[in-house]
mmCIF file of C-alpha atoms and ligand atoms in Angstrom:
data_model
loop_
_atom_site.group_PDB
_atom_site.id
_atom_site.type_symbol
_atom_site.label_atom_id
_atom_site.label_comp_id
_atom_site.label_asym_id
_atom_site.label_seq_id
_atom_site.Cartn_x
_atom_site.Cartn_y
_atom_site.Cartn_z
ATOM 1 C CA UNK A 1 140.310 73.985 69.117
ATOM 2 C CA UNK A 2 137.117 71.882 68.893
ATOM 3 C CA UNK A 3 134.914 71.842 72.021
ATOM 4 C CA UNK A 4 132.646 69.374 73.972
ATOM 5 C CA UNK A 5 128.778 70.082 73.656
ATOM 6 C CA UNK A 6 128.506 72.534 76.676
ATOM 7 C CA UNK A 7 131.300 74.493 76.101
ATOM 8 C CA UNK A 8 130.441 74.693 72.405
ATOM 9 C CA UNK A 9 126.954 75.999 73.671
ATOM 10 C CA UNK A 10 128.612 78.466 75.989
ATOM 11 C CA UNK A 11 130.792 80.259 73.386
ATOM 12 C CA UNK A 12 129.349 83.887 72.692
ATOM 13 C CA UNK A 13 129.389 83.705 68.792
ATOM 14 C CA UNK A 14 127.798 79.845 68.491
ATOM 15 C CA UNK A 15 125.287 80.574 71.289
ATOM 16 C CA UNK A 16 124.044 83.768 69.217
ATOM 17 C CA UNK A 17 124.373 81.797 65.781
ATOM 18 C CA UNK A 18 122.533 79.310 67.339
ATOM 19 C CA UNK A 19 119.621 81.287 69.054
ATOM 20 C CA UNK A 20 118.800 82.857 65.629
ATOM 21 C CA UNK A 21 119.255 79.633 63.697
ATOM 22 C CA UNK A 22 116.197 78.253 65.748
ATOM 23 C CA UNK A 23 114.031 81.676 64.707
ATOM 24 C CA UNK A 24 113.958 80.680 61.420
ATOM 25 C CA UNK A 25 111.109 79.883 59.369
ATOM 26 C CA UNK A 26 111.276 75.791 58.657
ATOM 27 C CA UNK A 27 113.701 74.732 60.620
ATOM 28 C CA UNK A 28 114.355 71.056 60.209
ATOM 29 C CA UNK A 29 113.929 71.256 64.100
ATOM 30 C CA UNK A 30 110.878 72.588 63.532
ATOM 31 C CA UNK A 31 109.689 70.743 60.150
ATOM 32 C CA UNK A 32 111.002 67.514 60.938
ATOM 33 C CA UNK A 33 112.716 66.387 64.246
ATOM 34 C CA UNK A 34 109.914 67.936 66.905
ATOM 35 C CA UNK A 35 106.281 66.570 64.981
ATOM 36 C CA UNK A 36 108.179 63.060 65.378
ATOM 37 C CA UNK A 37 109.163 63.915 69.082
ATOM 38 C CA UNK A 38 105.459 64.845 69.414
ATOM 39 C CA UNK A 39 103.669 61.962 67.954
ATOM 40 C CA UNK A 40 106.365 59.329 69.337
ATOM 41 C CA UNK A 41 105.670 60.724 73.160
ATOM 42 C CA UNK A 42 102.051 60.533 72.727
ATOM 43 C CA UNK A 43 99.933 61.570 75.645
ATOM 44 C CA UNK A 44 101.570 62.980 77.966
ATOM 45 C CA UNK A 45 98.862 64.130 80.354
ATOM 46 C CA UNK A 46 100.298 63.772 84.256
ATOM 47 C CA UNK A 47 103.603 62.594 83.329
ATOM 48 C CA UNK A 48 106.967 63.468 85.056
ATOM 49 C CA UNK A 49 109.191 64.475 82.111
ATOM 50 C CA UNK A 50 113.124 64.473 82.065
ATOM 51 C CA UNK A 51 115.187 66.101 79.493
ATOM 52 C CA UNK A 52 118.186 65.268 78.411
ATOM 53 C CA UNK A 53 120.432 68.458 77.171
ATOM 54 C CA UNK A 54 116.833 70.539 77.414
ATOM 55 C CA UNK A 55 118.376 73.988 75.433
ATOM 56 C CA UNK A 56 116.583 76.613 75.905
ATOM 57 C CA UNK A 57 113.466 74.413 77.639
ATOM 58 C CA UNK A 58 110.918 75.905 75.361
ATOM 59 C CA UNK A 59 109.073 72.016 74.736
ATOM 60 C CA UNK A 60 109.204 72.147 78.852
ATOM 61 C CA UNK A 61 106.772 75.085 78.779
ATOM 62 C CA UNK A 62 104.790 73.696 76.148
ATOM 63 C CA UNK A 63 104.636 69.989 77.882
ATOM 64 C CA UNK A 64 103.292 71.256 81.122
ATOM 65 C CA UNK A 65 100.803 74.049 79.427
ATOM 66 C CA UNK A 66 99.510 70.472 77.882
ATOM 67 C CA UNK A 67 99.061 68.745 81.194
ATOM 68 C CA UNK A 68 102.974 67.142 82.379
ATOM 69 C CA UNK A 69 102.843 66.731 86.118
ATOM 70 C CA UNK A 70 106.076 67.891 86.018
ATOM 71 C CA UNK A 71 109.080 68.866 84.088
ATOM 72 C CA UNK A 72 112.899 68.603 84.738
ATOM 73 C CA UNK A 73 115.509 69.791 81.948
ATOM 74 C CA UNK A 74 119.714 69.014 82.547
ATOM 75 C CA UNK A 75 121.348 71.512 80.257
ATOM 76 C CA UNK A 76 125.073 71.478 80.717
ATOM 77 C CA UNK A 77 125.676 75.099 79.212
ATOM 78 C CA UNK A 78 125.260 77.787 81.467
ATOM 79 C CA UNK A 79 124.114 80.089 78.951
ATOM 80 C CA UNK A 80 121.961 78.341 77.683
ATOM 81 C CA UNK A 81 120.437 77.125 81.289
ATOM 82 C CA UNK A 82 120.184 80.663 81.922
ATOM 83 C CA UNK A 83 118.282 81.059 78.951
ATOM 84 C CA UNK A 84 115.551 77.840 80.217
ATOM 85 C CA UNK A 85 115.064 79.463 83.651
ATOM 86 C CA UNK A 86 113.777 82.325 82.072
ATOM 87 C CA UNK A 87 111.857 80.485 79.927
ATOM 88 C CA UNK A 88 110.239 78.508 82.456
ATOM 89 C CA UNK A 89 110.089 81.093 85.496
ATOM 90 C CA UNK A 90 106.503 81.214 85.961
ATOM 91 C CA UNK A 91 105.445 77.300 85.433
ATOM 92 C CA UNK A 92 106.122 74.638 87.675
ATOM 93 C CA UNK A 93 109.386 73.286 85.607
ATOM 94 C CA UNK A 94 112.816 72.966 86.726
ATOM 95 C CA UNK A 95 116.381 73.325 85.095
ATOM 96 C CA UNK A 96 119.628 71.848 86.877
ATOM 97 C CA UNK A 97 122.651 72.962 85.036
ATOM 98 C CA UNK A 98 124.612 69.579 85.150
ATOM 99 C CA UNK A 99 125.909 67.234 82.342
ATOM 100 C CA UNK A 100 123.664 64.640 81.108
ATOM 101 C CA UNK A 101 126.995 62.338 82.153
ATOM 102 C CA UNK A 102 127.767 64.158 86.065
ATOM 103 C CA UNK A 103 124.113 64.376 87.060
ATOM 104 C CA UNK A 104 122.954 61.962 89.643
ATOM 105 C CA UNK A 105 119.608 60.108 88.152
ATOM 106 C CA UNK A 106 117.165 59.569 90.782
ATOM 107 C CA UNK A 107 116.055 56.273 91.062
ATOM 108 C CA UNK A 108 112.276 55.366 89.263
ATOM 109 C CA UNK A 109 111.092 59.492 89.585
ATOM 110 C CA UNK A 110 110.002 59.490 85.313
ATOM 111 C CA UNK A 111 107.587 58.366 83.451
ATOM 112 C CA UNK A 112 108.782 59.992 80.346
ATOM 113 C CA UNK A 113 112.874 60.330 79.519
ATOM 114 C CA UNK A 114 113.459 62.841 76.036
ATOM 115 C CA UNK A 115 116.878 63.381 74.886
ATOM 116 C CA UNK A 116 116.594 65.909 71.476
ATOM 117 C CA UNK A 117 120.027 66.021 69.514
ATOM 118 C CA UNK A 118 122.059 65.746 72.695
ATOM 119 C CA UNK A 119 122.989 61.799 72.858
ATOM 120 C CA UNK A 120 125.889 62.570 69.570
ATOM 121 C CA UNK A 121 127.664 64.962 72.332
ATOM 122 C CA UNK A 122 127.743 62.307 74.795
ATOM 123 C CA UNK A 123 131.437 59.708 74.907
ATOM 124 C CA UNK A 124 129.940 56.319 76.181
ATOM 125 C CA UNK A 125 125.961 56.197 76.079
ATOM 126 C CA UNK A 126 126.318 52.874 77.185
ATOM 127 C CA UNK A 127 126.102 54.098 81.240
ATOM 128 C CA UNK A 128 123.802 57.084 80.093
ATOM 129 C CA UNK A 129 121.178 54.145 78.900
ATOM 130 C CA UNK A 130 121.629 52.356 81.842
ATOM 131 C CA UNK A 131 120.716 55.049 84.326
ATOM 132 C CA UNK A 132 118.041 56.802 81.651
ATOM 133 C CA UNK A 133 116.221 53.043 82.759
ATOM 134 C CA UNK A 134 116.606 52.786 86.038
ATOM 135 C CA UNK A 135 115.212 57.042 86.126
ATOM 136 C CA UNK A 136 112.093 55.381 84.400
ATOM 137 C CA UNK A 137 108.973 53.947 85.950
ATOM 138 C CA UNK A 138 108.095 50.245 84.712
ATOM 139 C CA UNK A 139 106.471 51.181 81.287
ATOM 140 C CA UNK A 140 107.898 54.304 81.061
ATOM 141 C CA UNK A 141 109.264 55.691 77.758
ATOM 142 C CA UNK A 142 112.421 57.098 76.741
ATOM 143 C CA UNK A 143 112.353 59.107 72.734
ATOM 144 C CA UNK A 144 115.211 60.519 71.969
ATOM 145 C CA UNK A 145 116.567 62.376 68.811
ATOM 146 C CA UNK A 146 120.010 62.035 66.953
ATOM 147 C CA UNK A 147 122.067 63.937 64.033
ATOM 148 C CA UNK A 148 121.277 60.839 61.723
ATOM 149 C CA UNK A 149 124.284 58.330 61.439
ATOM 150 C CA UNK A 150 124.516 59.082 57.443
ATOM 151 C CA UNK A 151 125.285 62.934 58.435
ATOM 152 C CA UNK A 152 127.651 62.387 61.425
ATOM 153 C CA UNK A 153 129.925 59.750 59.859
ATOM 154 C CA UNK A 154 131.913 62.281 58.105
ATOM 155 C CA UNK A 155 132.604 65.874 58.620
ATOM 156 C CA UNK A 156 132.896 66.893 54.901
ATOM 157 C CA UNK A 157 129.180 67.866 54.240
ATOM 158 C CA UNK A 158 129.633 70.271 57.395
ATOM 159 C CA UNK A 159 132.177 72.216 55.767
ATOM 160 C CA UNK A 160 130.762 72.707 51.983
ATOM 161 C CA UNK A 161 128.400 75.688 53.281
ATOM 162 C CA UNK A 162 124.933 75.950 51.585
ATOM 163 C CA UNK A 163 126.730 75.459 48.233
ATOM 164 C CA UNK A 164 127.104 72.079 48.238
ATOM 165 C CA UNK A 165 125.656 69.523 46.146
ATOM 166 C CA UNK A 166 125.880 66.049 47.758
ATOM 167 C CA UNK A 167 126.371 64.923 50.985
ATOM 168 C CA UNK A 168 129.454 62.687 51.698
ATOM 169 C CA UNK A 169 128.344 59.513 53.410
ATOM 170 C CA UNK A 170 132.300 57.877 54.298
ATOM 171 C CA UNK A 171 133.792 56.079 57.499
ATOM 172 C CA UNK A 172 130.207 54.807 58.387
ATOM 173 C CA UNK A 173 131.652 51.379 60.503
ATOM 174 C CA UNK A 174 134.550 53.545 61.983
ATOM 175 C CA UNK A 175 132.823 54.818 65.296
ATOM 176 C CA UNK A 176 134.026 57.315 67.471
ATOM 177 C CA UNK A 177 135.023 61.054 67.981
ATOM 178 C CA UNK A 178 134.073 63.366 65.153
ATOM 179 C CA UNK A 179 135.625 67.099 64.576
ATOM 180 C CA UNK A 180 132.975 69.568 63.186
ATOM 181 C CA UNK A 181 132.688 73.055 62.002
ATOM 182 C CA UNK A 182 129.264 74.325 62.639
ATOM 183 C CA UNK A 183 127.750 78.247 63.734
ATOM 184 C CA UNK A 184 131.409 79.428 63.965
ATOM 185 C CA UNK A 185 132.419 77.103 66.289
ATOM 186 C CA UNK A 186 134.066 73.827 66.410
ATOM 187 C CA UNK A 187 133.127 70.950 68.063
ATOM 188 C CA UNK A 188 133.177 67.427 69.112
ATOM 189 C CA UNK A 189 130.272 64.993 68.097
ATOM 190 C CA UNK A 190 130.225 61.651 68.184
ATOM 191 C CA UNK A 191 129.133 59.145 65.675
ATOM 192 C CA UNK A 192 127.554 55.658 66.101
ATOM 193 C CA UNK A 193 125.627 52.974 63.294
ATOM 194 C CA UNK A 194 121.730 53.351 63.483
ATOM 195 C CA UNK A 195 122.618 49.410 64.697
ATOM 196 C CA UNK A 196 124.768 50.847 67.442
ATOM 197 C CA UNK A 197 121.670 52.807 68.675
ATOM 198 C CA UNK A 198 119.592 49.916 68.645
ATOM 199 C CA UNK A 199 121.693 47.997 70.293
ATOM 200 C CA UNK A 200 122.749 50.035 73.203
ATOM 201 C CA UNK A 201 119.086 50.461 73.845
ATOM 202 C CA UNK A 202 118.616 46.583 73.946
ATOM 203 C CA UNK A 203 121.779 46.089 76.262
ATOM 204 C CA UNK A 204 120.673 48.565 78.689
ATOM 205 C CA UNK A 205 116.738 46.572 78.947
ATOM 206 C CA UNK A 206 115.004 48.383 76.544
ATOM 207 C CA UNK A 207 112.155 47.408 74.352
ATOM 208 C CA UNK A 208 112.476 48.943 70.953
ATOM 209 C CA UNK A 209 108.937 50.494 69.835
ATOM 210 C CA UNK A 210 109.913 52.773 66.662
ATOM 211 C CA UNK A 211 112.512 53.902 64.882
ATOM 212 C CA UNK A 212 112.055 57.264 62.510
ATOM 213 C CA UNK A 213 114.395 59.186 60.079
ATOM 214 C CA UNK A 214 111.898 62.452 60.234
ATOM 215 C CA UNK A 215 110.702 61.879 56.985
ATOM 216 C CA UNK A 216 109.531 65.223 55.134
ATOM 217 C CA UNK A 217 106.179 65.815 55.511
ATOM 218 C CA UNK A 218 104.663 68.743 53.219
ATOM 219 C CA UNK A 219 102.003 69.656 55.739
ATOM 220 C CA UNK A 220 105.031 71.343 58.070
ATOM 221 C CA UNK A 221 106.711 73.330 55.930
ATOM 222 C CA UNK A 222 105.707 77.031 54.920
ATOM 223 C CA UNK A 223 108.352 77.011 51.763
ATOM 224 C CA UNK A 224 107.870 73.807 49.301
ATOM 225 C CA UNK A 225 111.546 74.499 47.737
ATOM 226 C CA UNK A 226 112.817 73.324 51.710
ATOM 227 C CA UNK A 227 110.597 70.838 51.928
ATOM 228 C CA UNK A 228 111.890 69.671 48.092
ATOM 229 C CA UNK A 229 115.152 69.533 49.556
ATOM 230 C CA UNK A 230 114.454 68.197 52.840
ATOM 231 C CA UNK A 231 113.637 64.735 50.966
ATOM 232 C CA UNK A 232 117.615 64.288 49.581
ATOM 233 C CA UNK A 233 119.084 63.028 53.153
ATOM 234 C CA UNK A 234 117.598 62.005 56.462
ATOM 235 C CA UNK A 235 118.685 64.483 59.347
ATOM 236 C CA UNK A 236 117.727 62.821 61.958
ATOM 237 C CA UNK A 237 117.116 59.410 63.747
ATOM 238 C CA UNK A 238 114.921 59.296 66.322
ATOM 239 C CA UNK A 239 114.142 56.290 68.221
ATOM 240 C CA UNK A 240 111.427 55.439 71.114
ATOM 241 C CA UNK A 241 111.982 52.239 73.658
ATOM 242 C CA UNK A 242 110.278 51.161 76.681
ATOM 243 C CA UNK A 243 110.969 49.991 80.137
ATOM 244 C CA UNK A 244 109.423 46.570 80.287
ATOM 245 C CA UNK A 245 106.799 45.920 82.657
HETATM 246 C C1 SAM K 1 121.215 70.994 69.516
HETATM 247 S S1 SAM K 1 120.911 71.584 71.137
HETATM 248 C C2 SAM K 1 119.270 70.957 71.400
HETATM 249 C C3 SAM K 1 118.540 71.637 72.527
HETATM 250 C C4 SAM K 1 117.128 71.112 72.811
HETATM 251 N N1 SAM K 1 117.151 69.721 73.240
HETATM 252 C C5 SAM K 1 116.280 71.266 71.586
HETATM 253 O O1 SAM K 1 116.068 70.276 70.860
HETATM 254 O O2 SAM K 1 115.825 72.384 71.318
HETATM 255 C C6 SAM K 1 121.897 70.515 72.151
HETATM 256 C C7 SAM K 1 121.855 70.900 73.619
HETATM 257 O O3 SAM K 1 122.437 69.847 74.379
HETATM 258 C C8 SAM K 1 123.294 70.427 75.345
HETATM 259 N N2 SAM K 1 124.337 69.434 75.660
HETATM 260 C C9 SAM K 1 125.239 68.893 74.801
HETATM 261 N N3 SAM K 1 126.002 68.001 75.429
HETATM 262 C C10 SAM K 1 125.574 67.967 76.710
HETATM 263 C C11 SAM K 1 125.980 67.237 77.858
HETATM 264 N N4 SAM K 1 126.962 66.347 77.785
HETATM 265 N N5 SAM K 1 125.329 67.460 79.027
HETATM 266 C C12 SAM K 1 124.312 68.365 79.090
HETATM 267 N N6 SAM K 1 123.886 69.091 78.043
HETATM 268 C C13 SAM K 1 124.518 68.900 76.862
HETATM 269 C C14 SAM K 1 123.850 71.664 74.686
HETATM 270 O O4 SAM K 1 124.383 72.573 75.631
HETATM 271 C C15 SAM K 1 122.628 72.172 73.945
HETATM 272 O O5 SAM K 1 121.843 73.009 74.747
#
């Protein structure tokens, strides 16, 4: 029975799976998605930071160690809100355990909206854009990460293990609800066109400023085999847009 992203989180075997997953040496989270995170959100001295489906909260620590005014994570699974308290007890952040869909958005309270490989859990993004803007200051910035489009269109490549050989790109244009079986778990993900992304962002007010697909950059990667590897597919899409002035 596949599950929604919180639930999915919140099952004993895929929360441990998980948790270990992100020890690993070169990561993609680590050797791809996070440096383009870093360099998209840019200075982020004195900024009041929201994040959307925060995990475990560890960038939270690391953002106000670095200067934040202030950090907020939602995290929808109570495991692994449990799991961001902790990590955050003795700094000035704060997790609410809330879906990034139920949680009331204050109005103008961010300067600085991140979102890393939640937004494919999430039904409609349409209303989740909206309110992401009106949370923002004028200027402020919202970065946010993705499973790329190429790897969420179809659920084939999920199931061929480490074995496989090629990645099945099929069903691109058909949008919608996707079944897959990932940590020992299954669960629901939803796919959208990198134009769907861009678009959404526009409709909601947005200003585009960049668009990345976490290209492989040797410098991040201990083990030049995974980095060899890393340059077949794009994981992720990542995409930074500003509230206008
Ligand atoms: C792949 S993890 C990424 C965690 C963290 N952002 C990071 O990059 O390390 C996705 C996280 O989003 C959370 N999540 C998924 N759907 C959510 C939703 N609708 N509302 C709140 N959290 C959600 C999951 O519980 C999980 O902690």
């Amino acid at each position: 029975m596949e599950q929604a992203g919180p639930d999915f989180y919140d099952d004993e075997a895929v929360f441990a799976s998980y948790m270990s997953h992100r020890q690993r040496v070169d990561t993609p989270n680590d050797t791809l998605e996070k440096p383009v995170i870093m360099d998209l959100i840019g200075c982020i001295t004195g900024k009041r930071i929201l994040d959307l489906g925060c995990g475990d909260a560890a960038i939270g620590r690391e953002l106000l160690h670095h200067g934040a005014a202030s950090y907020t994570g939602i995290e929808g699974s109570h495991k692994m809100a449990a799991v961001a308290s902790n990590k955050l007890a003795d700094t000035a952040g704060l997790v609410i355990e809330e879906t990034i869909e139920n949680w009331t958005y204050p109005y103008t309270a961010f300067d600085l909206v991140i979102a890393r490989l939640s937004l494919h859990y999430v039904a409609d993004l349409a209303p989740i854009y909206t309110q992401i803007f009106h949370a923002l200051t004028p200027a402020g910035l919202f970065v946010f990460s993705v499973e790329h489009p190429v790897i969420t269109s179809c659920y084939q490549g999920w199931t061929s293990g480490t074995l496989r050989q090629d990645w099945i790109v099929d069903n691109y244009f058909t949008t919608g609800v996707r079944v897959t079986h990932w940590l020992g778990g299954t669960v629901q993900k939803y796919h959208r066109t990198v134009e769907d992304y861009f678009h959404l962002l526009n409709e909601a007010g947005f200003m585009i400023e960049d668009l990345r697909e976490a290209r492989p950059q040797r410098e991040h990667f201990h083990d030049v085999q995974t980095y060899e590897r890393r340059k077949r597919i794009p994981l992720f899409l990542i995409l930074a847009a500003r509230k206008p002035v």
